[in-house]
């Protein structure tokens, strides 16, 4: 999570960050610490996970974050409120139609010129990598991993209004 945050930090300095599907905050806290001048909002559906996240933030003595129980597809935030919208390992948990709703919400809450950056499984260039990934998905009851991997994500995002789309393999 720190490497992912460091990658983003090398590209921008946001003042307001939305972390979608934050779970227990493991992906959120590096954003909170790296962008200490920013206000971070973190949303998830799971109240128990949010309690763990809030406790971790309290123990880390950070105050620039708020955890809220909300749906990433309907966050309740104002239009154009965030410079950065992010998630870590959320996209492969969603069926394609729900993924579309989440991307629409991300587009809505992003300020003009804002950035959206997600860390997830996506492209597997060879048959063996796909075989291993799809098998992992089946064994771990992850039914949306394969549809995400097969989705033309660039076209999917363009159809929702995003521009300057770049998919970068994360080593």
Coordinates of N, CA, C and O in Angstrom, one line a residue:
X1 N 0.8 -1.2 0.0 CA 0.0 0.0 0.0 C 0.9 1.3 0.0 O 0.5 2.3 -0.6
X2 N 2.0 1.2 0.7 CA 2.9 2.3 0.7 C 3.5 2.6 -0.7 O 3.6 3.7 -1.1
X3 N 3.8 1.5 -1.4 CA 4.4 1.7 -2.7 C 3.4 2.3 -3.7 O 3.7 3.1 -4.5
X4 N 2.1 1.9 -3.6 CA 1.1 2.4 -4.4 C 0.9 3.9 -4.1 O 0.8 4.8 -5.0
X5 N 0.9 4.3 -2.8 CA 0.7 5.7 -2.4 C 1.9 6.5 -2.9 O 1.8 7.6 -3.4
X6 N 3.1 5.9 -2.8 CA 4.3 6.6 -3.2 C 4.3 6.9 -4.7 O 4.7 8.0 -5.2
X7 N 3.8 5.9 -5.5 CA 3.6 6.1 -6.9 C 2.7 7.3 -7.2 O 3.1 8.2 -8.1
X8 N 1.6 7.4 -6.5 CA 0.7 8.5 -6.7 C 1.3 9.8 -6.3 O 1.2 10.9 -6.9
X9 N 2.0 9.8 -5.1 CA 2.6 11.0 -4.6 C 3.6 11.6 -5.5 O 3.8 12.8 -5.5
X10 N 4.3 10.8 -6.3 CA 5.2 11.3 -7.3 C 4.6 12.1 -8.4 O 5.2 12.7 -9.2
X11 N 3.2 12.0 -8.5 CA 2.5 12.6 -9.6 C 1.6 13.8 -9.2 O 1.3 14.6 -10.1
X12 N 1.2 13.9 -8.0 CA 0.2 14.9 -7.6 C 0.2 15.1 -6.1 O 0.7 14.3 -5.3
X13 N -0.3 16.3 -5.7 CA -0.5 16.6 -4.3 C -1.9 17.0 -4.1 O -2.3 18.2 -4.2
X14 N -2.8 16.1 -3.7 CA -4.2 16.4 -3.6 C -4.5 17.1 -2.3 O -3.8 16.9 -1.3
X15 N -5.6 17.8 -2.3 CA -6.1 18.5 -1.0 C -7.3 17.7 -0.5 O -7.5 17.7 0.7
X16 N -8.0 17.0 -1.3 CA -9.1 16.1 -0.9 C -9.1 14.8 -1.6 O -9.0 14.8 -2.8
X17 N -9.1 13.7 -0.8 CA -9.0 12.4 -1.3 C -10.2 11.5 -0.9 O -10.6 11.6 0.2
X18 N -10.7 10.8 -1.9 CA -11.8 9.8 -1.5 C -11.2 8.4 -1.8 O -10.8 8.1 -2.9
X19 N -11.2 7.6 -0.7 CA -10.8 6.2 -0.8 C -12.0 5.3 -0.8 O -12.7 5.2 0.2
X20 N -12.3 4.7 -2.0 CA -13.6 3.9 -2.1 C -13.3 2.5 -1.7 O -12.3 1.9 -2.0
X21 N -14.2 1.9 -0.9 CA -14.1 0.5 -0.5 C -12.8 0.3 0.4 O -12.0 -0.6 0.2
X22 N -12.7 1.2 1.4 CA -11.5 1.2 2.2 C -11.3 0.0 3.1 O -10.2 -0.2 3.6
X23 N -12.3 -0.8 3.3 CA -12.1 -1.9 4.2 C -11.7 -1.5 5.6 O -12.2 -0.6 6.1
X24 N -10.7 -2.2 6.1 CA -10.2 -1.9 7.4 C -9.1 -0.8 7.4 O -8.3 -0.7 8.4
X25 N -9.0 -0.1 6.3 CA -8.1 1.1 6.3 C -6.6 0.9 6.0 O -5.8 1.8 6.0
X26 N -6.3 -0.3 5.6 CA -4.9 -0.6 5.3 C -4.4 0.2 4.1 O -3.2 0.6 4.1
X27 N -5.3 0.4 3.2 CA -4.9 1.2 2.0 C -5.1 2.7 2.3 O -4.4 3.5 1.6
X28 N -5.9 3.0 3.2 CA -6.2 4.5 3.5 C -5.1 5.2 4.2 O -4.7 6.3 3.9
X29 N -4.6 4.5 5.3 CA -3.6 5.2 6.1 C -2.4 5.7 5.4 O -1.9 6.7 5.7
X30 N -1.8 4.9 4.4 CA -0.7 5.5 3.7 C -1.0 6.8 3.0 O -0.2 7.7 2.9
X31 N -2.3 7.0 2.5 CA -2.7 8.2 1.9 C -2.8 9.3 2.9 O -2.3 10.4 2.7
X32 N -3.3 9.0 4.1 CA -3.5 9.9 5.2 C -2.1 10.4 5.6 O -1.9 11.6 5.8
X33 N -1.1 9.5 5.7 CA 0.2 9.9 6.2 C 1.0 10.6 5.1 O 1.7 11.6 5.4
X34 N 0.9 10.2 3.9 CA 1.7 10.8 2.8 C 1.2 12.2 2.4 O 1.9 13.1 2.2
X35 N -0.2 12.3 2.4 CA -0.8 13.6 2.1 C -1.3 14.2 3.4 O -2.5 14.4 3.5
X36 N -0.5 14.5 4.3 CA -0.9 14.9 5.6 C -1.6 16.3 5.6 O -2.4 16.6 6.5
X37 N -1.4 17.1 4.6 CA -2.2 18.3 4.5 C -3.5 18.2 3.8 O -4.4 19.1 3.8
X38 N -3.8 17.0 3.3 CA -5.1 16.7 2.6 C -6.1 16.2 3.6 O -5.8 15.7 4.7
X39 N -7.4 16.3 3.2 CA -8.4 15.7 4.0 C -8.8 14.5 3.2 O -9.1 14.5 2.0
X40 N -8.9 13.3 3.9 CA -9.2 12.0 3.3 C -10.5 11.5 3.8 O -10.8 11.5 5.0
X41 N -11.4 11.2 2.9 CA -12.7 10.5 3.2 C -12.5 9.1 2.7 O -12.1 8.8 1.6
X42 N -12.9 8.2 3.6 CA -12.8 6.7 3.3 C -14.2 6.1 3.5 O -14.8 6.3 4.5
X43 N -14.7 5.4 2.4 CA -16.0 4.8 2.5 C -15.9 3.3 2.3 O -15.1 2.8 1.6
X44 N -16.8 2.6 3.0 CA -17.0 1.2 2.8 C -18.4 0.8 3.3 O -19.0 1.5 4.1
X45 N -18.9 -0.3 2.9 CA -20.2 -0.8 3.3 C -20.1 -1.5 4.7 O -21.1 -1.6 5.4
X46 N -19.0 -2.0 5.1 CA -18.8 -2.8 6.3 C -18.5 -2.0 7.5 O -17.5 -1.4 7.7
X47 N -19.5 -1.9 8.5 CA -19.3 -1.2 9.7 C -18.2 -1.8 10.5 O -17.4 -1.0 11.1
X48 N -18.1 -3.1 10.7 CA -17.0 -3.6 11.5 C -15.6 -3.3 10.9 O -14.7 -2.9 11.7
X49 N -15.5 -3.3 9.6 CA -14.2 -2.9 9.0 C -13.9 -1.4 9.2 O -12.8 -1.1 9.5
X50 N -14.9 -0.6 9.2 CA -14.7 0.8 9.4 C -14.3 1.1 10.8 O -13.5 2.0 11.1
X51 N -14.8 0.3 11.8 CA -14.4 0.5 13.2 C -12.9 0.2 13.3 O -12.2 0.9 14.1
X52 N -12.5 -0.9 12.7 CA -11.1 -1.3 12.7 C -10.2 -0.1 12.1 O -9.2 0.3 12.7
X53 N -10.7 0.4 11.0 CA -10.0 1.4 10.3 C -9.9 2.7 11.2 O -8.8 3.3 11.3
X54 N -11.0 3.1 11.8 CA -11.0 4.3 12.6 C -10.1 4.1 13.8 O -9.3 5.0 14.2
X55 N -10.1 2.9 14.4 CA -9.2 2.6 15.5 C -7.7 2.7 15.1 O -6.9 3.2 15.8
X56 N -7.4 2.1 13.9 CA -6.0 2.2 13.4 C -5.6 3.6 13.2 O -4.4 4.0 13.5
X57 N -6.5 4.5 12.7 CA -6.1 5.9 12.4 C -5.9 6.6 13.8 O -5.0 7.4 13.9
X58 N -6.7 6.3 14.8 CA -6.6 6.8 16.1 C -5.2 6.4 16.7 O -4.5 7.3 17.2
X59 N -4.9 5.2 16.6 CA -3.6 4.7 17.1 C -2.4 5.3 16.4 O -1.4 5.5 17.0
X60 N -2.6 5.6 15.1 CA -1.5 6.3 14.3 C -1.5 7.8 14.5 O -0.6 8.5 14.0
X61 N -2.4 8.3 15.3 CA -2.5 9.7 15.7 C -2.6 10.6 14.5 O -1.9 11.6 14.3
X62 N -3.5 10.2 13.6 CA -3.8 11.0 12.4 C -5.2 11.6 12.5 O -6.1 10.9 13.0
X63 N -5.4 12.8 12.1 CA -6.7 13.4 12.2 C -7.3 13.9 10.9 O -8.4 14.4 10.9
X64 N -6.6 13.7 9.8 CA -7.0 14.2 8.5 C -7.8 13.1 7.7 O -7.9 13.2 6.5
X65 N -8.5 12.2 8.4 CA -9.3 11.2 7.8 C -10.6 11.0 8.5 O -10.7 11.2 9.7
X66 N -11.6 10.7 7.7 CA -13.0 10.4 8.2 C -13.4 9.1 7.5 O -13.4 9.0 6.3
X67 N -13.9 8.1 8.3 CA -14.4 6.9 7.8 C -15.9 6.9 7.9 O -16.5 7.3 8.9
X68 N -16.5 6.5 6.7 CA -18.0 6.6 6.7 C -18.6 5.3 6.1 O -18.0 4.8 5.1
X69 N -19.7 4.9 6.6 CA -20.4 3.7 6.0 C -21.2 4.2 4.9 O -22.3 4.7 5.1
X70 N -20.7 4.0 3.7 CA -21.4 4.4 2.5 C -21.1 3.5 1.3 O -20.0 2.9 1.3
X71 N -22.0 3.5 0.3 CA -21.8 2.7 -0.9 C -20.9 3.5 -1.8 O -21.2 4.7 -2.1
X72 N -19.9 2.9 -2.4 CA -19.0 3.6 -3.3 C -19.7 4.0 -4.6 O -19.3 5.0 -5.3
X73 N -20.9 3.5 -4.9 CA -21.7 3.9 -6.0 C -22.6 5.0 -5.7 O -23.1 5.7 -6.6
X74 N -22.8 5.3 -4.5 CA -23.6 6.5 -4.0 C -23.1 7.0 -2.7 O -23.6 6.8 -1.7
X75 N -22.0 7.8 -2.9 CA -21.2 8.3 -1.7 C -21.9 9.4 -0.9 O -21.6 9.6 0.3
X76 N -22.8 10.1 -1.6 CA -23.4 11.3 -0.9 C -22.6 12.5 -0.9 O -23.0 13.5 -0.3
X77 N -21.4 12.5 -1.5 CA -20.6 13.7 -1.5 C -21.0 14.6 -2.6 O -21.7 14.2 -3.6
X78 N -20.6 15.9 -2.5 CA -21.0 16.9 -3.6 C -20.3 16.6 -4.9 O -19.2 16.0 -4.9
X79 N -20.8 17.1 -6.0 CA -20.1 17.1 -7.3 C -18.8 17.8 -7.2 O -18.7 18.8 -6.5
X80 N -17.8 17.2 -7.9 CA -16.5 17.9 -8.0 C -15.9 18.2 -6.7 O -15.3 19.3 -6.5
X81 N -15.9 17.3 -5.7 CA -15.4 17.6 -4.4 C -14.0 17.1 -4.1 O -13.3 17.5 -3.2
X82 N -13.5 16.2 -5.0 CA -12.2 15.5 -4.7 C -11.2 15.7 -5.8 O -11.5 15.7 -7.0
X83 N -9.9 15.9 -5.4 CA -8.8 15.9 -6.4 C -8.4 14.5 -6.8 O -7.8 14.3 -7.9
X84 N -8.6 13.6 -5.9 CA -8.1 12.2 -6.1 C -9.2 11.2 -5.6 O -9.6 11.4 -4.5
X85 N -9.5 10.3 -6.4 CA -10.4 9.2 -6.0 C -9.6 7.9 -6.3 O -9.0 7.7 -7.3
X86 N -9.6 7.0 -5.3 CA -8.8 5.9 -5.4 C -9.5 4.7 -4.7 O -10.5 4.8 -4.0
X87 N -8.9 3.5 -5.0 CA -9.3 2.3 -4.3 C -8.2 1.3 -4.5 O -7.4 1.4 -5.3
X88 N -8.2 0.3 -3.5 CA -7.3 -0.8 -3.6 C -8.0 -2.1 -3.5 O -8.7 -2.3 -2.5
X89 N -8.0 -2.9 -4.5 CA -8.6 -4.2 -4.6 C -10.1 -4.2 -4.4 O -10.7 -5.0 -3.8
X90 N -10.7 -3.2 -4.9 CA -12.2 -3.1 -4.9 C -12.8 -3.5 -6.2 O -13.8 -4.2 -6.3
X91 N -12.2 -3.1 -7.4 CA -12.8 -3.3 -8.7 C -13.1 -4.8 -9.0 O -14.2 -5.1 -9.5
X92 N -12.3 -5.7 -8.6 CA -12.5 -7.1 -8.9 C -13.6 -7.7 -8.0 O -14.0 -8.9 -8.2
X93 N -14.1 -7.0 -7.1 CA -15.2 -7.4 -6.2 C -16.6 -7.1 -6.7 O -17.6 -7.5 -6.1
X94 N -16.6 -6.4 -7.9 CA -17.9 -5.9 -8.4 C -18.3 -6.5 -9.7 O -17.4 -6.6 -10.6
X95 N -19.5 -6.8 -9.9 CA -20.0 -7.2 -11.2 C -19.9 -5.9 -12.1 O -19.9 -4.8 -11.6
X96 N -19.8 -6.1 -13.4 CA -19.5 -5.0 -14.3 C -20.5 -3.9 -14.2 O -20.1 -2.7 -14.3
X97 N -21.8 -4.2 -14.1 CA -22.8 -3.1 -14.0 C -22.6 -2.3 -12.7 O -22.7 -1.1 -12.7
X98 N -22.2 -3.0 -11.6 CA -21.9 -2.2 -10.4 C -20.6 -1.4 -10.5 O -20.5 -0.3 -10.0
X99 N -19.7 -2.0 -11.2 CA -18.4 -1.3 -11.5 C -18.7 0.0 -12.2 O -18.1 1.0 -11.9
X100 N -19.6 -0.1 -13.2 CA -20.0 1.1 -13.9 C -20.6 2.2 -13.0 O -20.3 3.4 -13.2
X101 N -21.4 1.8 -12.1 CA -22.0 2.7 -11.1 C -20.9 3.4 -10.3 O -21.0 4.6 -10.0
X102 N -20.0 2.6 -9.9 CA -18.9 3.1 -9.0 C -18.0 4.1 -9.9 O -17.6 5.2 -9.4
X103 N -17.7 3.8 -11.1 CA -17.0 4.7 -12.0 C -17.7 6.0 -12.3 O -17.2 7.1 -12.3
X104 N -19.1 5.8 -12.4 CA -19.9 7.0 -12.6 C -19.8 7.9 -11.4 O -19.7 9.2 -11.5
X105 N -19.9 7.3 -10.2 CA -19.8 8.1 -9.0 C -18.4 8.8 -8.9 O -18.3 9.9 -8.5
X106 N -17.3 8.0 -9.2 CA -16.0 8.6 -9.1 C -15.9 9.8 -10.1 O -15.3 10.8 -9.7
X107 N -16.4 9.7 -11.3 CA -16.4 10.8 -12.2 C -17.2 12.0 -11.7 O -16.7 13.1 -11.8
X108 N -18.3 11.7 -11.1 CA -19.1 12.8 -10.5 C -18.4 13.6 -9.4 O -18.5 14.8 -9.4
X109 N -17.8 12.9 -8.5 CA -17.2 13.6 -7.4 C -15.8 14.2 -7.6 O -15.3 14.9 -6.8
X110 N -15.2 13.8 -8.8 CA -13.9 14.4 -9.1 C -14.0 15.8 -9.6 O -14.9 16.2 -10.4
X111 N -13.0 16.6 -9.1 CA -12.9 18.0 -9.6 C -12.4 17.9 -11.1 O -11.7 17.0 -11.4
X112 N -12.7 19.0 -11.9 CA -12.1 19.0 -13.2 C -10.6 18.9 -13.1 O -10.0 19.6 -12.2
X113 N -10.0 18.1 -13.8 CA -8.5 17.9 -13.8 C -8.1 16.9 -12.7 O -6.9 16.7 -12.5
X114 N -9.1 16.4 -11.9 CA -8.7 15.5 -10.8 C -8.3 14.2 -11.4 O -8.4 13.9 -12.6
X115 N -7.7 13.3 -10.5 CA -7.2 12.0 -10.9 C -8.0 10.9 -10.2 O -8.3 11.0 -9.0
X116 N -8.1 9.8 -10.9 CA -8.7 8.6 -10.4 C -7.6 7.5 -10.6 O -7.1 7.3 -11.7
X117 N -7.2 6.8 -9.5 CA -6.2 5.8 -9.5 C -6.6 4.6 -8.7 O -7.0 4.8 -7.5
X118 N -6.7 3.4 -9.3 CA -7.1 2.2 -8.7 C -6.0 1.2 -8.8 O -5.4 1.0 -9.8
X119 N -5.8 0.4 -7.7 CA -4.9 -0.7 -7.7 C -5.7 -2.0 -7.7 O -6.5 -2.2 -6.7
X120 N -5.6 -2.8 -8.7 CA -6.4 -4.1 -8.7 C -5.8 -5.0 -9.8 O -4.9 -4.6 -10.5
X121 N -6.3 -6.2 -9.8 CA -5.9 -7.1 -10.9 C -6.6 -6.7 -12.2 O -7.7 -6.2 -12.1
X122 N -5.9 -6.8 -13.3 CA -6.6 -6.5 -14.5 C -6.0 -7.3 -15.7 O -6.7 -8.2 -16.2
X123 N -4.9 -6.9 -16.2 CA -4.4 -7.4 -17.5 C -3.5 -8.6 -17.3 O -2.5 -8.5 -16.6
X124 N -3.7 -9.7 -18.0 CA -2.9 -10.9 -18.0 C -2.5 -11.2 -19.4 O -3.3 -11.8 -20.1
X125 N -1.3 -10.9 -19.8 CA -1.0 -10.9 -21.3 C -0.8 -12.3 -21.9 O -0.9 -12.4 -23.1
X126 N -0.6 -13.3 -21.1 CA -0.4 -14.6 -21.7 C -1.4 -15.6 -21.1 O -2.0 -15.4 -20.1
X127 N -1.6 -16.7 -21.9 CA -2.6 -17.7 -21.5 C -2.3 -18.3 -20.1 O -3.2 -18.6 -19.4
X128 N -1.0 -18.6 -19.8 CA -0.7 -19.2 -18.5 C -1.1 -18.3 -17.4 O -1.7 -18.7 -16.4
X129 N -0.8 -17.0 -17.5 CA -1.1 -16.0 -16.4 C -2.7 -15.9 -16.3 O -3.2 -15.9 -15.1
X130 N -3.4 -15.9 -17.4 CA -4.9 -15.9 -17.3 C -5.4 -17.2 -16.6 O -6.2 -17.1 -15.7
X131 N -4.8 -18.3 -17.0 CA -5.2 -19.6 -16.4 C -5.0 -19.6 -14.9 O -5.9 -20.0 -14.1
X132 N -3.9 -19.1 -14.4 CA -3.6 -19.0 -13.0 C -4.5 -18.1 -12.3 O -5.1 -18.3 -11.2
X133 N -4.7 -16.9 -12.9 CA -5.6 -15.9 -12.3 C -7.0 -16.4 -12.2 O -7.7 -16.2 -11.2
X134 N -7.5 -16.9 -13.3 CA -8.9 -17.4 -13.3 C -9.1 -18.5 -12.3 O -10.2 -18.6 -11.7
X135 N -8.1 -19.4 -12.2 CA -8.2 -20.5 -11.2 C -8.2 -20.0 -9.8 O -9.0 -20.4 -9.0
X136 N -7.4 -18.9 -9.6 CA -7.4 -18.3 -8.2 C -8.8 -17.7 -7.9 O -9.3 -17.9 -6.8
X137 N -9.4 -17.1 -8.9 CA -10.7 -16.5 -8.7 C -11.7 -17.6 -8.4 O -12.6 -17.4 -7.5
X138 N -11.7 -18.7 -9.1 CA -12.7 -19.8 -8.8 C -12.4 -20.4 -7.5 O -13.4 -20.6 -6.7
X139 N -11.2 -20.7 -7.1 CA -10.9 -21.3 -5.8 C -11.3 -20.4 -4.6 O -11.6 -20.9 -3.6
X140 N -11.2 -19.1 -4.8 CA -11.4 -18.2 -3.7 C -12.8 -17.5 -3.8 O -13.0 -16.5 -3.1
X141 N -13.7 -18.1 -4.6 CA -15.0 -17.5 -4.7 C -15.0 -16.0 -5.1 O -15.6 -15.2 -4.4
X142 N -14.2 -15.7 -6.1 CA -14.1 -14.3 -6.6 C -14.7 -14.3 -8.0 O -14.0 -14.3 -9.0
X143 N -16.0 -14.3 -8.1 CA -16.7 -14.5 -9.5 C -16.5 -13.3 -10.4 O -16.7 -13.5 -11.6
X144 N -16.0 -12.2 -10.0 CA -15.9 -11.0 -10.9 C -14.4 -10.7 -11.3 O -14.2 -9.8 -12.0
X145 N -13.5 -11.6 -10.9 CA -12.1 -11.4 -11.3 C -12.0 -11.6 -12.8 O -11.3 -10.8 -13.5
X146 N -12.5 -12.6 -13.3 CA -12.4 -12.9 -14.8 C -13.1 -11.8 -15.6 O -12.5 -11.3 -16.6
X147 N -14.3 -11.5 -15.3 CA -15.0 -10.4 -16.1 C -14.2 -9.1 -16.1 O -14.1 -8.4 -17.1
X148 N -13.6 -8.7 -14.9 CA -12.8 -7.5 -14.9 C -11.5 -7.7 -15.8 O -11.2 -6.8 -16.6
X149 N -10.9 -8.8 -15.7 CA -9.7 -9.1 -16.6 C -10.0 -9.0 -18.0 O -9.2 -8.6 -18.8
X150 N -11.2 -9.4 -18.4 CA -11.6 -9.5 -19.8 C -12.2 -8.2 -20.3 O -12.5 -8.0 -21.5
X151 N -12.5 -7.2 -19.4 CA -13.1 -6.0 -19.7 C -12.1 -5.0 -20.5 O -11.0 -4.9 -20.0
X152 N -12.6 -4.4 -21.5 CA -11.8 -3.4 -22.2 C -11.9 -2.1 -21.3 O -12.8 -1.3 -21.5
X153 N -11.1 -2.0 -20.3 CA -11.3 -1.0 -19.3 C -11.1 0.4 -19.9 O -11.8 1.3 -19.4
X154 N -10.2 0.6 -20.8 CA -10.1 1.9 -21.4 C -11.4 2.4 -22.1 O -11.8 3.5 -21.8
X155 N -12.0 1.5 -22.9 CA -13.2 1.9 -23.5 C -14.3 2.0 -22.5 O -15.2 2.9 -22.6
X156 N -14.3 1.2 -21.5 CA -15.3 1.3 -20.4 C -15.3 2.6 -19.7 O -16.3 3.3 -19.5
X157 N -14.1 3.1 -19.4 CA -13.9 4.4 -18.8 C -14.2 5.6 -19.7 O -14.8 6.6 -19.3
X158 N -13.8 5.4 -21.0 CA -14.1 6.5 -21.9 C -15.6 6.7 -22.1 O -16.1 7.8 -22.2
X159 N -16.3 5.6 -22.1 CA -17.8 5.7 -22.2 C -18.4 6.4 -21.0 O -19.6 6.8 -21.1
X160 N -17.7 6.5 -20.0 CA -18.2 7.2 -18.8 C -17.6 8.6 -18.6 O -17.8 9.3 -17.6
X161 N -16.9 9.1 -19.6 CA -16.5 10.5 -19.6 C -15.0 10.7 -19.3 O -14.5 11.8 -19.3
X162 N -14.3 9.6 -18.8 CA -12.9 9.8 -18.5 C -12.0 10.0 -19.7 O -12.3 9.5 -20.8
X163 N -11.0 10.8 -19.5 CA -10.0 11.0 -20.6 C -8.6 10.8 -20.0 O -8.4 10.6 -18.8
X164 N -7.6 10.8 -20.9 CA -6.2 10.5 -20.5 C -6.1 9.3 -19.7 O -5.5 9.3 -18.6
X165 N -6.6 8.2 -20.1 CA -6.7 7.0 -19.4 C -5.4 6.2 -19.6 O -4.9 6.0 -20.8
X166 N -4.8 5.8 -18.6 CA -3.5 5.0 -18.6 C -3.6 3.8 -17.7 O -4.0 4.0 -16.5
X167 N -3.3 2.6 -18.2 CA -3.3 1.4 -17.3 C -1.8 1.0 -17.2 O -1.2 0.7 -18.2
X168 N -1.3 1.0 -16.0 CA 0.1 0.8 -15.8 C 0.2 -0.5 -14.9 O -0.3 -0.6 -13.8
X169 N 1.0 -1.5 -15.4 CA 1.2 -2.7 -14.6 C 2.0 -2.3 -13.3 O 2.9 -1.5 -13.4
X170 N 1.5 -2.8 -12.2 CA 2.1 -2.5 -10.9 C 3.0 -3.7 -10.5 O 2.5 -4.8 -10.3
X171 N 4.3 -3.5 -10.5 CA 5.2 -4.6 -10.2 C 5.3 -4.8 -8.7 O 5.4 -3.9 -7.9

